[in-house]
Coordinates of C-alpha atoms and ligand atoms in Angstrom, one line a residue:
M10 CA -40.7 80.9 59.7
P11 CA -43.6 82.6 57.9
P12 CA -42.6 86.1 56.8
F13 CA -43.8 88.9 58.9
D14 CA -45.9 91.7 57.4
K15 CA -45.5 94.4 55.0
N16 CA -46.4 98.0 55.5
M17 CA -49.3 98.4 57.8
H18 CA -50.4 101.7 59.4
F19 CA -53.5 101.5 61.6
T20 CA -53.5 105.1 62.7
L21 CA -56.9 106.3 61.5
T22 CA -56.8 109.1 58.9
P23 CA -58.9 112.2 59.7
E24 CA -61.4 110.9 57.1
Q25 CA -61.7 107.5 58.8
E26 CA -62.1 109.2 62.2
Q27 CA -65.0 111.2 60.7
I28 CA -66.6 108.1 59.2
K29 CA -66.3 106.4 62.5
S30 CA -68.0 109.2 64.4
E31 CA -70.7 109.6 61.8
T32 CA -71.4 105.8 61.9
L33 CA -71.6 105.9 65.7
A34 CA -74.1 108.7 65.4
I35 CA -76.2 107.0 62.8
A36 CA -76.3 103.7 64.7
S37 CA -77.2 105.5 67.9
K38 CA -80.5 106.5 66.2
L39 CA -81.6 102.9 66.1
S40 CA -84.5 102.3 68.4
A41 CA -83.7 100.8 71.7
K42 CA -87.2 100.7 73.0
D43 CA -88.3 97.3 71.8
R44 CA -84.9 95.6 71.4
T45 CA -85.6 92.8 73.8
S46 CA -89.1 92.1 72.6
R47 CA -87.8 92.1 69.0
D48 CA -85.4 89.4 70.1
R49 CA -88.1 87.4 71.9
E50 CA -90.5 87.7 68.9
S51 CA -87.8 87.2 66.2
R52 CA -88.7 90.6 64.6
F53 CA -86.5 92.3 62.1
D54 CA -86.0 96.1 62.7
A55 CA -87.4 97.1 59.3
D56 CA -87.6 100.8 60.3
G57 CA -84.0 100.7 61.5
W58 CA -82.9 99.2 58.1
K59 CA -84.7 102.0 56.2
M60 CA -83.2 104.6 58.5
L61 CA -79.7 103.2 57.8
A62 CA -80.3 103.3 54.0
Q63 CA -81.8 106.8 54.1
A64 CA -78.8 108.0 56.1
G65 CA -76.6 106.7 53.2
F66 CA -74.8 104.2 55.3
F67 CA -74.6 101.5 52.6
D68 CA -73.2 104.1 50.1
G69 CA -69.8 103.7 51.7
F70 CA -69.7 100.1 50.4
L71 CA -70.3 101.0 46.8
P72 CA -68.1 102.6 44.1
E73 CA -68.7 106.2 42.9
D74 CA -70.3 105.0 39.6
F75 CA -73.2 103.8 41.7
G76 CA -73.5 106.8 43.9
G77 CA -71.2 105.3 46.5
K78 CA -68.3 106.7 48.4
N79 CA -65.7 104.2 47.3
W80 CA -64.3 103.4 50.8
D81 CA -61.3 101.1 50.9
T82 CA -61.6 97.8 52.8
L83 CA -59.9 99.1 55.9
T84 CA -62.3 102.0 56.1
K85 CA -65.2 99.7 55.6
V86 CA -64.2 97.5 58.5
I87 CA -63.6 100.6 60.7
A88 CA -67.1 101.8 59.9
L89 CA -68.6 98.4 60.6
E90 CA -66.7 98.1 63.9
A91 CA -68.2 101.5 64.9
F92 CA -71.6 100.3 63.8
G93 CA -71.3 97.1 65.9
Y94 CA -70.2 99.3 68.9
S95 CA -73.3 101.4 68.7
C96 CA -75.9 98.9 67.4
R97 CA -76.9 96.5 70.2
D98 CA -79.0 94.4 67.8
N99 CA -76.5 91.8 66.6
G100 CA -79.1 90.4 64.2
L101 CA -79.4 93.7 62.5
A102 CA -75.6 94.1 62.5
L103 CA -75.4 90.7 60.7
A104 CA -78.0 91.8 58.2
V105 CA -75.9 94.8 57.4
S106 CA -72.8 92.7 57.1
S107 CA -74.6 90.1 54.9
L108 CA -75.6 92.8 52.4
V109 CA -72.2 94.5 52.2
W110 CA -70.1 91.3 52.2
T111 CA -72.2 88.5 50.6
I112 CA -74.3 90.5 48.1
F113 CA -72.4 93.6 47.0
P114 CA -69.0 92.0 46.2
P115 CA -70.3 89.2 43.8
L116 CA -72.6 91.7 42.1
L117 CA -69.9 94.3 41.7
T118 CA -67.3 91.8 40.4
F119 CA -69.4 89.5 38.3
G120 CA -72.7 91.4 37.5
S121 CA -73.4 92.9 34.1
D122 CA -73.9 96.6 33.8
E123 CA -77.6 96.0 33.5
Q124 CA -77.7 93.9 36.7
K125 CA -75.6 96.5 38.7
K126 CA -77.8 99.4 37.5
R127 CA -81.0 97.4 38.3
Y128 CA -80.1 96.1 41.8
L129 CA -77.4 98.2 43.5
P130 CA -79.5 101.4 43.9
Q131 CA -82.4 99.3 45.1
L132 CA -80.3 97.4 47.6
A133 CA -78.5 100.6 48.9
S134 CA -81.8 102.4 49.3
G135 CA -83.2 99.6 51.5
N136 CA -86.1 98.9 49.1
C137 CA -84.8 95.5 48.1
I138 CA -83.7 92.8 50.6
A139 CA -81.4 90.1 49.3
A140 CA -80.8 86.6 50.5
D141 CA -77.7 84.5 49.8
G142 CA -78.8 81.0 48.9
I143 CA -76.0 78.4 49.1
T144 CA -76.7 75.9 51.9
E145 CA -79.0 72.9 51.5
E146 CA -80.2 70.3 53.9
Q147 CA -77.6 67.8 52.7
S148 CA -74.8 70.2 51.8
G149 CA -73.6 72.6 54.5
S150 CA -69.8 72.7 54.9
D151 CA -69.6 70.6 51.7
A152 CA -71.4 73.4 49.8
M153 CA -70.3 72.2 46.4
A154 CA -72.4 69.0 46.9
M155 CA -75.5 71.1 46.4
Q156 CA -78.4 69.4 44.5
T157 CA -80.5 72.4 43.4
L158 CA -80.6 72.1 39.6
A159 CA -81.0 75.0 37.1
T160 CA -81.7 73.3 33.7
R161 CA -81.1 75.5 30.7
R162 CA -84.0 75.7 28.2
N163 CA -84.8 78.1 25.3
D164 CA -87.1 80.1 27.5
G165 CA -84.8 80.4 30.5
Y166 CA -83.5 78.1 33.4
L167 CA -85.9 75.7 35.1
V168 CA -84.9 75.6 38.8
N169 CA -85.7 72.8 41.3
G170 CA -84.4 72.4 44.8
E171 CA -84.4 73.9 48.2
K172 CA -82.0 76.2 50.1
C173 CA -81.9 76.0 53.9
Y174 CA -80.9 78.2 56.9
I175 CA -80.9 81.3 54.6
G176 CA -80.7 84.7 56.3
F177 CA -83.5 87.0 55.2
A178 CA -85.3 84.1 53.4
P179 CA -88.8 84.9 54.7
I180 CA -88.7 88.6 53.6
A181 CA -86.3 88.4 50.7
D182 CA -87.0 90.3 47.4
L183 CA -84.0 89.1 45.6
I184 CA -82.0 85.8 45.9
L185 CA -78.4 85.2 45.1
L186 CA -78.9 81.6 44.1
F187 CA -76.2 79.0 43.6
A188 CA -77.3 76.0 41.6
K189 CA -76.0 73.2 39.4
T190 CA -76.3 73.9 35.7
D191 CA -74.1 70.9 34.8
P192 CA -74.5 68.0 37.3
N193 CA -71.7 66.1 35.6
A194 CA -69.1 68.8 36.0
G195 CA -68.7 68.7 39.8
S196 CA -67.8 72.1 41.3
W197 CA -67.3 73.6 37.8
G198 CA -71.0 72.8 37.0
I199 CA -72.3 75.3 39.5
S200 CA -73.6 78.7 38.4
A201 CA -74.9 81.7 40.2
F202 CA -78.1 83.7 39.5
L203 CA -79.9 86.8 40.7
V204 CA -83.5 85.8 41.1
D205 CA -86.6 87.9 41.8
A206 CA -88.0 86.3 44.9
N207 CA -91.6 86.8 43.6
T208 CA -91.0 84.5 40.6
P209 CA -93.7 81.8 40.4
G210 CA -92.4 78.5 41.8
I211 CA -90.5 80.1 44.7
H212 CA -91.8 79.3 48.1
K213 CA -90.3 81.1 51.1
S214 CA -90.8 79.5 54.5
D215 CA -91.8 81.4 57.6
N216 CA -89.2 82.4 60.0
R217 CA -87.4 79.4 61.7
E218 CA -86.8 79.9 65.4
K219 CA -83.2 80.0 66.4
M220 CA -81.0 80.3 69.5
G221 CA -79.7 83.8 68.7
L222 CA -79.5 86.4 66.0
R223 CA -83.3 86.2 66.1
T224 CA -83.8 89.7 64.7
L225 CA -82.4 88.5 61.4
P226 CA -85.2 86.3 60.0
M227 CA -84.0 82.9 58.7
G228 CA -85.7 80.2 56.7
N229 CA -85.8 78.0 53.6
I230 CA -86.4 78.9 50.0
A231 CA -87.8 76.1 47.8
F232 CA -87.8 76.2 44.0
R233 CA -90.5 74.1 42.4
D234 CA -90.4 74.2 38.5
C235 CA -89.4 77.8 38.8
L236 CA -88.6 79.4 35.4
I237 CA -86.1 82.2 35.6
P238 CA -84.8 84.3 32.6
H239 CA -81.4 83.7 31.0
S240 CA -80.6 87.3 32.1
A241 CA -80.7 86.2 35.8
L242 CA -77.3 84.4 35.3
L243 CA -74.5 86.1 37.2
G244 CA -71.3 86.0 35.2
S245 CA -71.2 83.0 33.0
E246 CA -72.3 79.4 33.3
G247 CA -70.0 77.3 35.4
L248 CA -68.5 80.3 37.1
G249 CA -70.2 79.3 40.4
L250 CA -67.0 77.9 42.0
S251 CA -64.9 81.0 41.3
L252 CA -67.7 83.2 42.3
F253 CA -68.3 81.2 45.5
N254 CA -64.6 81.3 46.4
E255 CA -64.2 85.0 45.8
S256 CA -67.4 85.8 47.7
M257 CA -66.6 83.5 50.5
E258 CA -63.2 85.2 51.0
W259 CA -64.9 88.6 51.5
E260 CA -67.5 87.0 53.8
R261 CA -65.1 84.9 55.9
S262 CA -62.7 87.8 56.3
F263 CA -65.0 90.6 57.2
I264 CA -68.5 89.5 58.1
L265 CA -67.6 89.6 61.8
A266 CA -66.2 93.2 61.7
T267 CA -69.3 94.4 63.6
Q268 CA -68.6 91.9 66.3
V269 CA -65.3 93.6 67.1
G270 CA -67.3 96.7 67.9
A271 CA -69.7 94.6 70.0
M272 CA -66.8 93.2 71.9
A273 CA -65.5 96.7 72.6
R274 CA -68.9 97.8 73.9
Q275 CA -69.2 94.6 75.9
L276 CA -65.8 95.2 77.6
D277 CA -66.8 98.8 78.4
S278 CA -70.0 97.7 80.1
C279 CA -68.3 94.9 82.0
I280 CA -65.7 97.3 83.4
A281 CA -68.4 99.7 84.4
F282 CA -70.4 96.9 86.1
A283 CA -67.4 95.5 87.9
K284 CA -66.5 98.9 89.3
K285 CA -70.0 99.5 90.5
R286 CA -70.9 96.1 91.9
S287 CA -69.8 95.4 95.5
Q288 CA -69.7 92.1 97.4
F289 CA -68.0 91.2 100.7
G290 CA -67.6 95.0 101.3
K291 CA -65.6 95.8 98.2
S292 CA -65.9 96.3 94.5
I293 CA -65.9 93.0 92.6
S294 CA -63.3 94.5 90.3
E295 CA -60.8 94.0 93.2
F296 CA -61.3 90.2 92.9
Q297 CA -58.6 88.8 90.7
S298 CA -61.0 86.3 89.1
I299 CA -63.0 89.3 87.8
S300 CA -60.0 91.4 86.7
N301 CA -58.4 88.4 85.0
R302 CA -61.6 88.0 82.9
I303 CA -61.5 91.7 82.0
A304 CA -57.9 91.4 81.0
D305 CA -58.6 88.4 78.8
M306 CA -61.5 90.2 77.2
R307 CA -59.2 93.2 76.4
V308 CA -56.5 90.9 74.9
R309 CA -59.1 89.2 72.7
L310 CA -60.5 92.5 71.5
E311 CA -57.0 93.7 70.6
T312 CA -56.1 90.4 68.9
C313 CA -59.4 90.5 66.9
R314 CA -59.0 94.1 65.9
L315 CA -55.4 93.7 64.7
L316 CA -56.2 90.6 62.7
L317 CA -59.2 92.3 61.1
Y318 CA -57.3 95.4 60.2
K319 CA -54.3 93.4 58.9
T320 CA -56.6 91.3 56.7
A321 CA -58.3 94.4 55.4
S322 CA -55.0 96.2 54.8
L323 CA -53.5 93.3 52.9
K324 CA -56.7 93.1 50.8
D325 CA -56.3 96.8 50.0
Q326 CA -52.7 96.2 49.0
G327 CA -53.8 93.4 46.6
E328 CA -52.1 90.7 48.6
S329 CA -53.5 87.2 49.0
I330 CA -55.5 86.8 52.2
T331 CA -56.4 83.1 52.1
L332 CA -54.7 82.4 55.4
E333 CA -55.5 85.7 57.1
S334 CA -59.2 85.3 56.1
A335 CA -59.6 81.9 57.8
M336 CA -57.6 83.1 60.9
T337 CA -59.7 86.2 61.1
K338 CA -63.0 84.3 61.0
L339 CA -61.8 81.7 63.5
T340 CA -60.4 84.2 66.0
L341 CA -63.2 86.7 65.8
S342 CA -66.0 84.1 66.2
E343 CA -64.4 82.1 69.0
S344 CA -63.3 85.3 70.8
F345 CA -66.8 86.7 70.9
V346 CA -68.2 83.5 72.4
A347 CA -65.4 83.4 75.0
S348 CA -65.9 87.1 75.9
S349 CA -69.6 86.8 76.0
M350 CA -69.3 83.9 78.4
D351 CA -67.0 86.0 80.6
A352 CA -69.5 88.9 80.5
V353 CA -72.2 86.6 81.8
R354 CA -70.0 85.4 84.6
I355 CA -69.0 88.9 85.6
H356 CA -72.6 90.0 85.7
G357 CA -73.8 87.0 87.8
A358 CA -77.6 86.6 87.8
Q359 CA -77.9 89.9 85.8
G360 CA -75.8 88.2 83.1
Y361 CA -78.3 85.4 82.9
L362 CA -81.5 87.4 82.8
S363 CA -82.7 88.5 79.3
E364 CA -83.8 92.0 80.5
F365 CA -80.1 93.1 81.1
E366 CA -79.1 92.3 77.5
V367 CA -75.9 90.5 78.5
E368 CA -76.9 86.9 77.8
R369 CA -78.1 87.8 74.3
N370 CA -74.5 88.4 73.1
L371 CA -73.7 84.8 74.1
R372 CA -76.6 83.4 72.1
D373 CA -75.8 85.7 69.1
A374 CA -72.1 84.9 69.2
T375 CA -72.7 81.2 68.9
G376 CA -74.1 81.6 65.4
G377 CA -70.7 83.1 64.4
L378 CA -69.1 79.7 65.0
I379 CA -71.3 78.2 62.2
Y380 CA -72.1 80.7 59.4
A381 CA -69.5 81.6 56.8
G382 CA -67.7 78.3 57.5
T383 CA -67.6 76.6 60.8
S384 CA -64.5 76.9 63.1
D385 CA -63.6 73.3 62.1
I386 CA -63.6 74.3 58.4
Q387 CA -61.4 77.4 59.2
R388 CA -59.0 75.2 61.1
N389 CA -58.8 72.8 58.1
L390 CA -58.0 75.7 55.8
I391 CA -55.3 77.1 58.1
A392 CA -53.7 73.6 58.6
R393 CA -53.7 73.1 54.8
L394 CA -52.0 76.4 54.4
C395 CA -49.4 75.3 57.0
G396 CA -48.6 72.4 54.7
I397 CA -50.5 69.6 56.5
Ligands
FAD410 C1 -77.0 82.2 61.9 C2 -76.7 81.5 60.6 C3 -76.9 82.2 59.4 C4 -76.8 81.5 58.1 N1 -77.0 82.2 57.0 C5 -76.9 81.5 55.8 C6 -77.2 82.2 54.6 O1 -77.6 83.4 54.6 N2 -77.0 81.5 53.4 C7 -76.6 80.2 53.4 O2 -76.5 79.7 52.3 N3 -76.3 79.5 54.5 C8 -76.5 80.2 55.7 N4 -76.2 79.5 56.9 C9 -75.8 78.1 56.9 C10 -74.4 77.9 57.1 O3 -73.6 78.3 56.1 C11 -74.1 76.4 57.4 O4 -74.9 76.1 58.6 C12 -72.7 76.0 57.6 O5 -72.0 76.0 56.3 C13 -72.5 74.6 58.2 O6 -73.3 73.7 57.5 P1 -74.2 72.6 58.3 O7 -75.0 73.4 59.3 O8 -74.9 71.8 57.4 O9 -73.2 71.8 59.2 P2 -72.4 70.5 58.7 O10 -71.6 70.9 57.5 O11 -73.2 69.3 58.5 O12 -71.4 70.3 59.9 C14 -71.7 69.6 61.1 C15 -70.5 69.5 61.9 O13 -69.5 68.8 61.2 C16 -68.3 69.6 61.1 N5 -67.6 69.3 59.9 C17 -68.2 69.3 58.6 N6 -67.3 69.0 57.7 C18 -66.1 69.0 58.3 C19 -64.7 68.8 57.9 N7 -64.4 68.6 56.6 N8 -63.8 68.8 58.8 C20 -64.1 69.0 60.2 N9 -65.3 69.2 60.6 C21 -66.3 69.2 59.7 C22 -68.7 71.0 61.3 O14 -67.7 71.9 61.7 C23 -69.9 70.9 62.3 O15 -69.3 70.9 63.6 C24 -76.4 80.1 58.1 C25 -76.2 79.4 59.3 C26 -76.4 80.1 60.5 C27 -76.2 79.4 61.8

């Protein structure tokens, strides 16, 4: 029998309640007027991003030394859940999550003082957009099989290779780059770098069209004889695997926190719609097939929230979260797809038409099955931790 859990109290403190309501208020200022056209045209909400930065939203994710508010992990996920509830643009929500879970943690843990001072204020102020460059055409789930090479020379590292499916790639100012510095050392030959995206030899593709999450631009970043300074190295040479594992744990555990908020919003609107819509002379909420779907959505929301809070709480207690991290990613991603499908069914034709903003969640949710490790990879991890 796996042991059950330690002390966990999920009653929100007055401070967390305040952060939650402030976040709801900030996110409600995001423009609704061209949300569907932004999705159709794959346009990033650059004004919204600036507004969030100016409102100090990213400060909560930074320590006090860097002008931050030093929130603990549980408070961060509570804030992100509130953000996801109020922000109907899931691409923007993923952009926020990518910054705070894939860029901030490795920079804070492994960055030099100089790197932190240089990049953290720029990132938090919305003036610098960072992309996380791991995946390549031939190395997705098997990320350590990457081929991008950073060859050390006296004048810096010469980088050659190409990263694929990178969020923010077309508009990135900064790239967290993973590359091989010692091709003979396997996973231990990988290093990480913080690279100025305007360095000669870097070629950012245009946006690549995708099924969902269209408001977060995505593309490739090619490095062709690109010379970067030694000071771009994050941590030390060969640290890439540790850095990758540490970063992936944050990402896997918490990148879908905003989705829990989106699921809560989705449930509220499905309940309201079911009560309002009548067929055969009565409210469709009286049909058991509809109420069962609502019940399933509620159970999924509660399961996701508990897993998310539990994982955050364990992290704050300094416990290992390897298992919880994979279970959280798997459950949150699969649940949002299932609930989004239920939402489409409940809404009938309105669920299928883009203008009602129901179908978009289903397209956006599907991406969550793939990024930060596919569901199959999460199951592999969980099974391994079960001893098989
Ligand atoms: C919306 C989105 C945003 C992304 N953002 C970024 C980003 O910012 N930076 C970045 O570096 N990457 C990013 N990615 C890429 C993402 O990390 C990869 O797509 C992911 O790791 C899977 O790799 P792949 O697409 O090459 O699929 P593959 O690894 O080729 O997998 C194909 C299929 O095989 C299965 N499979 C593979 N290996 C195993 C195994 N061992 N056991 C069981 N099944 C297996 C997979 O589950 C999948 O079903 C993003 C992807 C998406 C969709």
